[in-house]
Amino acid sequence: MKNVFPSTHPLVRHKLTRLRDQNTEPKKFRELVRELAALLTYEATADLATQRVRIQTPMAETEGEDLQEKIGLIPILRAGLGMVEGVWELMPSAEVWHIGMYRDERTLKPVAYYNKLPVQPTVAVCLILDPMLATGGSAVATVDILKQWGVTKIKFVGLIAAPEGIQRLHSEHPDIPVHIAAIDERLNEHGYIVPGLGDAGDRLFGT
Ligand code: PRP
Ligand code: URA
């Protein structure tokens, strides 16, 4: 599908397998989420714009490149928080703007509960961070918020997606690239991804 990029990197496949394992403890789980987030962001940012700059090395003056546009990291609470540190290490000048969203257990619809975005956008590119793309409701609602904010360059970076979530996000926002470690088989009757990894927020925070 256009604009959907499942990673084929062996390191990603290896770490994702460890992440899914129910015997993986919260401390290791957090480490794997952080590392996977960095690896996927490396792939997702391959087309970021750069601008030429002149610098002086100890040996000579030369030309190099700096990132051209201000980047915003948008973790969807809670589970997206686990991805922030890994990505921030790569882009320490990025701004982090949290969006609070939970799924109603009965309807599976997203309920927004936190948004402190300023009136005017302060970044040019947004990377939405959330490990799980299940029905796609949370991701679609977050893209809606960011587009209303005035940002047009938005990417979704996640770990595991259900085909239903990919389909929903793609049909409502076909312009948004989706970078993901794996696309799983299906959603179960409770809206959980199978085989998935269970509840990402609970496994991250030990709840
Ligand atoms: C999880 C996950 C996504 C959402 C995905 O969050 O982190 O945000 O579900 O589901 P969807 O694609 O069907 O919207 P959850 O609602 O469990 O909140 P939590 O991270 O606070 O546990
Ligand atoms: N949220 C999760 O944390 N896991 C799923 O499988 C689906 C939604």
PDB file of C-alpha atoms and ligand atoms in Angstrom:
ATOM      1  CA  MET A   1       0.000   0.000   0.000  1.00  0.00           C
ATOM      2  CA  LYS A   2       1.292   3.461  -0.908  1.00  0.00           C
ATOM      3  CA  ASN A   3       2.736   5.451   2.010  1.00  0.00           C
ATOM      4  CA  VAL A   4       2.971   2.418   4.342  1.00  0.00           C
ATOM      5  CA  PHE A   5       6.510   1.337   5.193  1.00  0.00           C
ATOM      6  CA  PRO A   6       6.939  -1.866   7.227  1.00  0.00           C
ATOM      7  CA  SER A   7      10.584  -2.179   8.271  1.00  0.00           C
ATOM      8  CA  THR A   8      12.560  -5.084   6.841  1.00  0.00           C
ATOM      9  CA  HIS A   9      15.636  -4.461   9.002  1.00  0.00           C
ATOM     10  CA  PRO A  10      16.913  -7.597  10.809  1.00  0.00           C
ATOM     11  CA  LEU A  11      17.650  -5.610  13.998  1.00  0.00           C
ATOM     12  CA  VAL A  12      14.049  -4.380  14.047  1.00  0.00           C
ATOM     13  CA  ARG A  13      12.703  -7.921  13.523  1.00  0.00           C
ATOM     14  CA  HIS A  14      14.942  -9.284  16.282  1.00  0.00           C
ATOM     15  CA  LYS A  15      14.049  -6.596  18.827  1.00  0.00           C
ATOM     16  CA  LEU A  16      10.347  -6.792  17.989  1.00  0.00           C
ATOM     17  CA  THR A  17      10.363 -10.529  18.691  1.00  0.00           C
ATOM     18  CA  ARG A  18      11.896  -9.907  22.136  1.00  0.00           C
ATOM     19  CA  LEU A  19       9.333  -7.141  22.723  1.00  0.00           C
ATOM     20  CA  ARG A  20       6.368  -9.393  21.936  1.00  0.00           C
ATOM     21  CA  ASP A  21       7.562 -12.166  24.266  1.00  0.00           C
ATOM     22  CA  GLN A  22       5.331 -12.252  27.349  1.00  0.00           C
ATOM     23  CA  ASN A  23       8.368 -13.111  29.487  1.00  0.00           C
ATOM     24  CA  THR A  24      10.051  -9.793  28.681  1.00  0.00           C
ATOM     25  CA  GLU A  25      10.096  -7.726  31.905  1.00  0.00           C
ATOM     26  CA  PRO A  26       9.022  -4.029  31.989  1.00  0.00           C
ATOM     27  CA  LYS A  27      12.639  -2.781  32.245  1.00  0.00           C
ATOM     28  CA  LYS A  28      13.728  -4.705  29.135  1.00  0.00           C
ATOM     29  CA  PHE A  29      10.428  -3.849  27.436  1.00  0.00           C
ATOM     30  CA  ARG A  30      11.094  -0.114  27.919  1.00  0.00           C
ATOM     31  CA  GLU A  31      14.631  -0.499  26.562  1.00  0.00           C
ATOM     32  CA  LEU A  32      13.363  -2.325  23.457  1.00  0.00           C
ATOM     33  CA  VAL A  33      10.633   0.262  22.794  1.00  0.00           C
ATOM     34  CA  ARG A  34      13.261   3.018  23.039  1.00  0.00           C
ATOM     35  CA  GLU A  35      15.651   1.232  20.670  1.00  0.00           C
ATOM     36  CA  LEU A  36      12.961   0.284  18.163  1.00  0.00           C
ATOM     37  CA  ALA A  37      11.665   3.864  18.147  1.00  0.00           C
ATOM     38  CA  ALA A  38      15.148   5.119  17.227  1.00  0.00           C
ATOM     39  CA  LEU A  39      15.630   2.522  14.476  1.00  0.00           C
ATOM     40  CA  LEU A  40      12.234   3.241  12.919  1.00  0.00           C
ATOM     41  CA  THR A  41      12.727   6.993  13.140  1.00  0.00           C
ATOM     42  CA  TYR A  42      16.053   6.613  11.344  1.00  0.00           C
ATOM     43  CA  GLU A  43      14.098   5.044   8.468  1.00  0.00           C
ATOM     44  CA  ALA A  44      11.199   7.521   8.710  1.00  0.00           C
ATOM     45  CA  THR A  45      13.425  10.607   8.508  1.00  0.00           C
ATOM     46  CA  ALA A  46      15.445   9.614   5.443  1.00  0.00           C
ATOM     47  CA  ASP A  47      13.785  12.394   3.398  1.00  0.00           C
ATOM     48  CA  LEU A  48      14.111  15.302   5.860  1.00  0.00           C
ATOM     49  CA  ALA A  49      15.207  18.520   4.190  1.00  0.00           C
ATOM     50  CA  THR A  50      18.716  19.810   4.872  1.00  0.00           C
ATOM     51  CA  GLN A  51      20.456  23.086   4.149  1.00  0.00           C
ATOM     52  CA  ARG A  52      24.088  23.650   3.238  1.00  0.00           C
ATOM     53  CA  VAL A  53      26.325  25.201   5.891  1.00  0.00           C
ATOM     54  CA  ARG A  54      30.014  26.067   5.943  1.00  0.00           C
ATOM     55  CA  ILE A  55      32.050  24.854   8.895  1.00  0.00           C
ATOM     56  CA  GLN A  56      35.674  24.788   9.915  1.00  0.00           C
ATOM     57  CA  THR A  57      37.235  21.405  10.780  1.00  0.00           C
ATOM     58  CA  PRO A  58      40.626  21.364  12.541  1.00  0.00           C
ATOM     59  CA  MET A  59      42.070  20.833   9.038  1.00  0.00           C
ATOM     60  CA  ALA A  60      40.098  23.018   6.632  1.00  0.00           C
ATOM     61  CA  GLU A  61      36.939  24.919   5.907  1.00  0.00           C
ATOM     62  CA  THR A  62      34.311  22.683   4.301  1.00  0.00           C
ATOM     63  CA  GLU A  63      30.655  22.433   3.439  1.00  0.00           C
ATOM     64  CA  GLY A  64      28.160  20.329   5.399  1.00  0.00           C
ATOM     65  CA  GLU A  65      24.418  20.010   5.975  1.00  0.00           C
ATOM     66  CA  ASP A  66      22.114  20.927   8.858  1.00  0.00           C
ATOM     67  CA  LEU A  67      18.497  19.882   9.309  1.00  0.00           C
ATOM     68  CA  GLN A  68      16.439  22.634   7.741  1.00  0.00           C
ATOM     69  CA  GLU A  69      13.079  22.368   9.487  1.00  0.00           C
ATOM     70  CA  LYS A  70      11.967  22.359  13.095  1.00  0.00           C
ATOM     71  CA  ILE A  71      10.746  18.930  14.153  1.00  0.00           C
ATOM     72  CA  GLY A  72       8.029  18.106  16.681  1.00  0.00           C
ATOM     73  CA  LEU A  73       7.717  14.746  18.435  1.00  0.00           C
ATOM     74  CA  ILE A  74       4.088  13.980  19.260  1.00  0.00           C
ATOM     75  CA  PRO A  75       3.785  11.038  21.669  1.00  0.00           C
ATOM     76  CA  ILE A  76       0.224   9.815  22.195  1.00  0.00           C
ATOM     77  CA  LEU A  77      -0.154   9.199  25.940  1.00  0.00           C
ATOM     78  CA  ARG A  78       0.516   6.933  27.582  1.00  0.00           C
ATOM     79  CA  ALA A  79       2.322   4.352  25.480  1.00  0.00           C
ATOM     80  CA  GLY A  80       3.854   6.855  23.054  1.00  0.00           C
ATOM     81  CA  LEU A  81       5.916   8.202  25.962  1.00  0.00           C
ATOM     82  CA  GLY A  82       8.053   5.063  25.813  1.00  0.00           C
ATOM     83  CA  MET A  83       9.235   6.018  22.326  1.00  0.00           C
ATOM     84  CA  VAL A  84      10.265   9.617  23.054  1.00  0.00           C
ATOM     85  CA  GLU A  85      13.736   9.170  24.582  1.00  0.00           C
ATOM     86  CA  GLY A  86      15.046   6.972  21.748  1.00  0.00           C
ATOM     87  CA  VAL A  87      13.949   9.480  19.124  1.00  0.00           C
ATOM     88  CA  TRP A  88      15.034  12.554  21.108  1.00  0.00           C
ATOM     89  CA  GLU A  89      18.567  11.142  21.364  1.00  0.00           C
ATOM     90  CA  LEU A  90      18.732  11.359  17.569  1.00  0.00           C
ATOM     91  CA  MET A  91      17.148  14.819  17.381  1.00  0.00           C
ATOM     92  CA  PRO A  92      17.866  16.690  20.621  1.00  0.00           C
ATOM     93  CA  SER A  93      16.585  19.976  19.218  1.00  0.00           C
ATOM     94  CA  ALA A  94      13.112  18.552  18.516  1.00  0.00           C
ATOM     95  CA  GLU A  95      10.158  19.901  20.494  1.00  0.00           C
ATOM     96  CA  VAL A  96       7.956  17.382  22.320  1.00  0.00           C
ATOM     97  CA  TRP A  97       4.209  18.023  22.362  1.00  0.00           C
ATOM     98  CA  HIS A  98       2.094  15.462  24.224  1.00  0.00           C
ATOM     99  CA  ILE A  99      -1.384  14.435  23.124  1.00  0.00           C
ATOM    100  CA  GLY A 100      -3.506  12.586  25.695  1.00  0.00           C
ATOM    101  CA  MET A 101      -5.818  10.009  24.155  1.00  0.00           C
ATOM    102  CA  TYR A 102      -7.337   6.789  25.487  1.00  0.00           C
ATOM    103  CA  ARG A 103      -9.658   4.258  23.904  1.00  0.00           C
ATOM    104  CA  ASP A 104     -13.092   3.842  25.405  1.00  0.00           C
ATOM    105  CA  GLU A 105     -13.142   0.125  26.300  1.00  0.00           C
ATOM    106  CA  ARG A 106     -16.706  -0.364  25.073  1.00  0.00           C
ATOM    107  CA  THR A 107     -16.842   1.690  21.876  1.00  0.00           C
ATOM    108  CA  LEU A 108     -13.077   1.541  21.102  1.00  0.00           C
ATOM    109  CA  LYS A 109     -13.366   5.205  20.097  1.00  0.00           C
ATOM    110  CA  PRO A 110     -10.553   7.565  21.151  1.00  0.00           C
ATOM    111  CA  VAL A 111     -11.229  10.031  23.958  1.00  0.00           C
ATOM    112  CA  ALA A 112      -8.947  13.085  23.977  1.00  0.00           C
ATOM    113  CA  TYR A 113      -7.951  14.274  27.476  1.00  0.00           C
ATOM    114  CA  TYR A 114      -4.766  16.349  27.094  1.00  0.00           C
ATOM    115  CA  ASN A 115      -3.660  18.869  24.484  1.00  0.00           C
ATOM    116  CA  LYS A 116      -1.523  21.923  25.280  1.00  0.00           C
ATOM    117  CA  LEU A 117      -0.583  22.849  21.716  1.00  0.00           C
ATOM    118  CA  PRO A 118      -0.121  26.614  21.376  1.00  0.00           C
ATOM    119  CA  VAL A 119      -2.390  28.460  18.960  1.00  0.00           C
ATOM    120  CA  GLN A 120       0.256  28.830  16.240  1.00  0.00           C
ATOM    121  CA  PRO A 121       2.346  25.849  15.094  1.00  0.00           C
ATOM    122  CA  THR A 122       5.945  26.009  16.334  1.00  0.00           C
ATOM    123  CA  VAL A 123       7.269  23.122  14.214  1.00  0.00           C
ATOM    124  CA  ALA A 124       7.225  22.280  10.497  1.00  0.00           C
ATOM    125  CA  VAL A 125       7.373  18.483  10.673  1.00  0.00           C
ATOM    126  CA  CYS A 126       5.561  16.259  13.197  1.00  0.00           C
ATOM    127  CA  LEU A 127       6.416  12.664  14.038  1.00  0.00           C
ATOM    128  CA  ILE A 128       3.490  10.994  15.823  1.00  0.00           C
ATOM    129  CA  LEU A 129       4.828   8.341  18.214  1.00  0.00           C
ATOM    130  CA  ASP A 130       2.595   5.477  19.351  1.00  0.00           C
ATOM    131  CA  PRO A 131       3.602   1.811  19.557  1.00  0.00           C
ATOM    132  CA  MET A 132       0.155   0.467  18.611  1.00  0.00           C
ATOM    133  CA  LEU A 133      -2.080   1.208  15.605  1.00  0.00           C
ATOM    134  CA  ALA A 134      -5.141  -0.960  16.306  1.00  0.00           C
ATOM    135  CA  THR A 135      -8.477   0.381  14.981  1.00  0.00           C
ATOM    136  CA  GLY A 136      -6.594   3.517  13.915  1.00  0.00           C
ATOM    137  CA  GLY A 137      -8.964   5.803  15.825  1.00  0.00           C
ATOM    138  CA  SER A 138      -6.297   7.366  18.078  1.00  0.00           C
ATOM    139  CA  ALA A 139      -3.909   7.985  15.180  1.00  0.00           C
ATOM    140  CA  VAL A 140      -6.621   9.520  12.971  1.00  0.00           C
ATOM    141  CA  ALA A 141      -7.774  11.814  15.797  1.00  0.00           C
ATOM    142  CA  THR A 142      -4.181  12.932  16.430  1.00  0.00           C
ATOM    143  CA  VAL A 143      -3.564  13.660  12.751  1.00  0.00           C
ATOM    144  CA  ASP A 144      -6.824  15.668  12.736  1.00  0.00           C
ATOM    145  CA  ILE A 145      -5.517  17.737  15.683  1.00  0.00           C
ATOM    146  CA  LEU A 146      -2.129  18.365  14.044  1.00  0.00           C
ATOM    147  CA  LYS A 147      -3.652  19.340  10.698  1.00  0.00           C
ATOM    148  CA  GLN A 148      -6.022  21.735  12.479  1.00  0.00           C
ATOM    149  CA  TRP A 149      -2.965  23.152  14.261  1.00  0.00           C
ATOM    150  CA  GLY A 150      -1.596  23.999  10.807  1.00  0.00           C
ATOM    151  CA  VAL A 151       1.124  21.377  10.278  1.00  0.00           C
ATOM    152  CA  THR A 152       1.097  19.669   6.891  1.00  0.00           C
ATOM    153  CA  LYS A 153       4.183  17.445   7.112  1.00  0.00           C
ATOM    154  CA  ILE A 154       3.196  14.617   9.453  1.00  0.00           C
ATOM    155  CA  LYS A 155       4.467  11.050   9.758  1.00  0.00           C
ATOM    156  CA  PHE A 156       3.252   8.210  11.972  1.00  0.00           C
ATOM    157  CA  VAL A 157       5.957   6.084  13.623  1.00  0.00           C
ATOM    158  CA  GLY A 158       4.704   2.960  15.373  1.00  0.00           C
ATOM    159  CA  LEU A 159       5.737  -0.558  16.290  1.00  0.00           C
ATOM    160  CA  ILE A 160       2.808  -2.883  15.529  1.00  0.00           C
ATOM    161  CA  ALA A 161      -0.225  -2.235  13.331  1.00  0.00           C
ATOM    162  CA  ALA A 162      -3.377  -4.191  12.569  1.00  0.00           C
ATOM    163  CA  PRO A 163      -4.449  -4.212   8.898  1.00  0.00           C
ATOM    164  CA  GLU A 164      -7.673  -2.490  10.034  1.00  0.00           C
ATOM    165  CA  GLY A 165      -5.719   0.423  11.559  1.00  0.00           C
ATOM    166  CA  ILE A 166      -3.489   0.853   8.525  1.00  0.00           C
ATOM    167  CA  GLN A 167      -6.568   0.850   6.285  1.00  0.00           C
ATOM    168  CA  ARG A 168      -8.404   3.429   8.442  1.00  0.00           C
ATOM    169  CA  LEU A 169      -5.461   5.831   8.740  1.00  0.00           C
ATOM    170  CA  HIS A 170      -4.678   5.482   5.050  1.00  0.00           C
ATOM    171  CA  SER A 171      -8.272   6.039   3.933  1.00  0.00           C
ATOM    172  CA  GLU A 172      -8.775   9.146   6.141  1.00  0.00           C
ATOM    173  CA  HIS A 173      -5.276  10.594   5.711  1.00  0.00           C
ATOM    174  CA  PRO A 174      -3.644   9.069   2.599  1.00  0.00           C
ATOM    175  CA  ASP A 175      -0.937  11.759   2.700  1.00  0.00           C
ATOM    176  CA  ILE A 176       0.493  10.521   6.034  1.00  0.00           C
ATOM    177  CA  PRO A 177       3.411   8.066   5.727  1.00  0.00           C
ATOM    178  CA  VAL A 178       3.153   5.172   8.198  1.00  0.00           C
ATOM    179  CA  HIS A 179       6.457   3.710   9.410  1.00  0.00           C
ATOM    180  CA  ILE A 180       5.933   0.508  11.346  1.00  0.00           C
ATOM    181  CA  ALA A 181       7.965  -2.482  12.551  1.00  0.00           C
ATOM    182  CA  ALA A 182       5.275  -5.034  11.652  1.00  0.00           C
ATOM    183  CA  ILE A 183       1.754  -5.407  10.306  1.00  0.00           C
ATOM    184  CA  ASP A 184       0.040  -8.218  12.213  1.00  0.00           C
ATOM    185  CA  GLU A 185      -2.820 -10.566  11.331  1.00  0.00           C
ATOM    186  CA  ARG A 186      -5.935  -8.943  12.775  1.00  0.00           C
ATOM    187  CA  LEU A 187      -7.799  -7.330  15.666  1.00  0.00           C
ATOM    188  CA  ASN A 188      -9.609  -9.574  18.146  1.00  0.00           C
ATOM    189  CA  GLU A 189     -13.168  -8.953  19.388  1.00  0.00           C
ATOM    190  CA  HIS A 190     -11.813  -6.584  22.109  1.00  0.00           C
ATOM    191  CA  GLY A 191      -9.864  -4.455  19.628  1.00  0.00           C
ATOM    192  CA  TYR A 192      -6.453  -5.931  20.553  1.00  0.00           C
ATOM    193  CA  ILE A 193      -3.882  -6.735  17.907  1.00  0.00           C
ATOM    194  CA  VAL A 194      -3.181 -10.456  17.345  1.00  0.00           C
ATOM    195  CA  PRO A 195      -0.501 -11.687  17.826  1.00  0.00           C
ATOM    196  CA  GLY A 196       0.545  -8.163  18.940  1.00  0.00           C
ATOM    197  CA  LEU A 197       2.197  -7.708  22.316  1.00  0.00           C
ATOM    198  CA  GLY A 198      -0.783  -7.159  24.625  1.00  0.00           C
ATOM    199  CA  ASP A 199      -1.385  -3.753  26.215  1.00  0.00           C
ATOM    200  CA  ALA A 200       1.629  -1.578  25.407  1.00  0.00           C
ATOM    201  CA  GLY A 201       0.898   1.023  28.111  1.00  0.00           C
ATOM    202  CA  ASP A 202       0.478  -1.619  30.821  1.00  0.00           C
ATOM    203  CA  ARG A 203       3.681  -3.427  29.823  1.00  0.00           C
ATOM    204  CA  LEU A 204       5.671  -0.166  29.713  1.00  0.00           C
ATOM    205  CA  PHE A 205       4.477   1.170  33.026  1.00  0.00           C
ATOM    206  CA  GLY A 206       3.999  -2.108  34.920  1.00  0.00           C
ATOM    207  CA  THR A 207       0.273  -1.467  35.495  1.00  0.00           C
TER     208      THR A 207
HETATM  209  C1  PRP B   1      -3.356   2.285  23.007  1.00  0.00           C
HETATM  210  C2  PRP B   1      -2.225   2.639  22.073  1.00  0.00           C
HETATM  211  C3  PRP B   1      -2.863   3.590  21.107  1.00  0.00           C
HETATM  212  C4  PRP B   1      -4.277   3.050  21.021  1.00  0.00           C
HETATM  213  C5  PRP B   1      -4.414   2.313  19.730  1.00  0.00           C
HETATM  214  O1  PRP B   1      -3.568   3.280  23.941  1.00  0.00           O
HETATM  215  O2  PRP B   1      -1.101   3.148  22.716  1.00  0.00           O
HETATM  216  O3  PRP B   1      -2.857   4.931  21.538  1.00  0.00           O
HETATM  217  O4  PRP B   1      -4.460   2.147  22.119  1.00  0.00           O
HETATM  218  O5  PRP B   1      -5.713   1.900  19.543  1.00  0.00           O
HETATM  219  P1  PRP B   1      -6.608   2.432  18.347  1.00  0.00           P
HETATM  220  O6  PRP B   1      -5.767   2.359  17.115  1.00  0.00           O
HETATM  221  O7  PRP B   1      -7.741   1.429  18.317  1.00  0.00           O
HETATM  222  O8  PRP B   1      -7.068   3.811  18.670  1.00  0.00           O
HETATM  223  P2  PRP B   1      -4.645   3.111  25.116  1.00  0.00           P
HETATM  224  O9  PRP B   1      -5.957   3.645  24.699  1.00  0.00           O
HETATM  225  O10 PRP B   1      -4.626   1.694  25.592  1.00  0.00           O
HETATM  226  O11 PRP B   1      -4.089   4.082  26.221  1.00  0.00           O
HETATM  227  P3  PRP B   1      -2.756   3.966  27.113  1.00  0.00           P
HETATM  228  O12 PRP B   1      -1.583   4.130  26.174  1.00  0.00           O
HETATM  229  O13 PRP B   1      -2.910   5.094  28.046  1.00  0.00           O
HETATM  230  O14 PRP B   1      -2.745   2.635  27.793  1.00  0.00           O
HETATM  231  N1  URA B   2      -3.585  -0.937  22.401  1.00  0.00           N
HETATM  232  C1  URA B   2      -2.625  -1.774  22.888  1.00  0.00           C
HETATM  233  O1  URA B   2      -1.862  -1.396  23.796  1.00  0.00           O
HETATM  234  N2  URA B   2      -2.550  -3.000  22.370  1.00  0.00           N
HETATM  235  C2  URA B   2      -3.353  -3.451  21.387  1.00  0.00           C
HETATM  236  O2  URA B   2      -3.218  -4.608  20.937  1.00  0.00           O
HETATM  237  C3  URA B   2      -4.339  -2.558  20.894  1.00  0.00           C
HETATM  238  C4  URA B   2      -4.423  -1.313  21.429  1.00  0.00           C
END
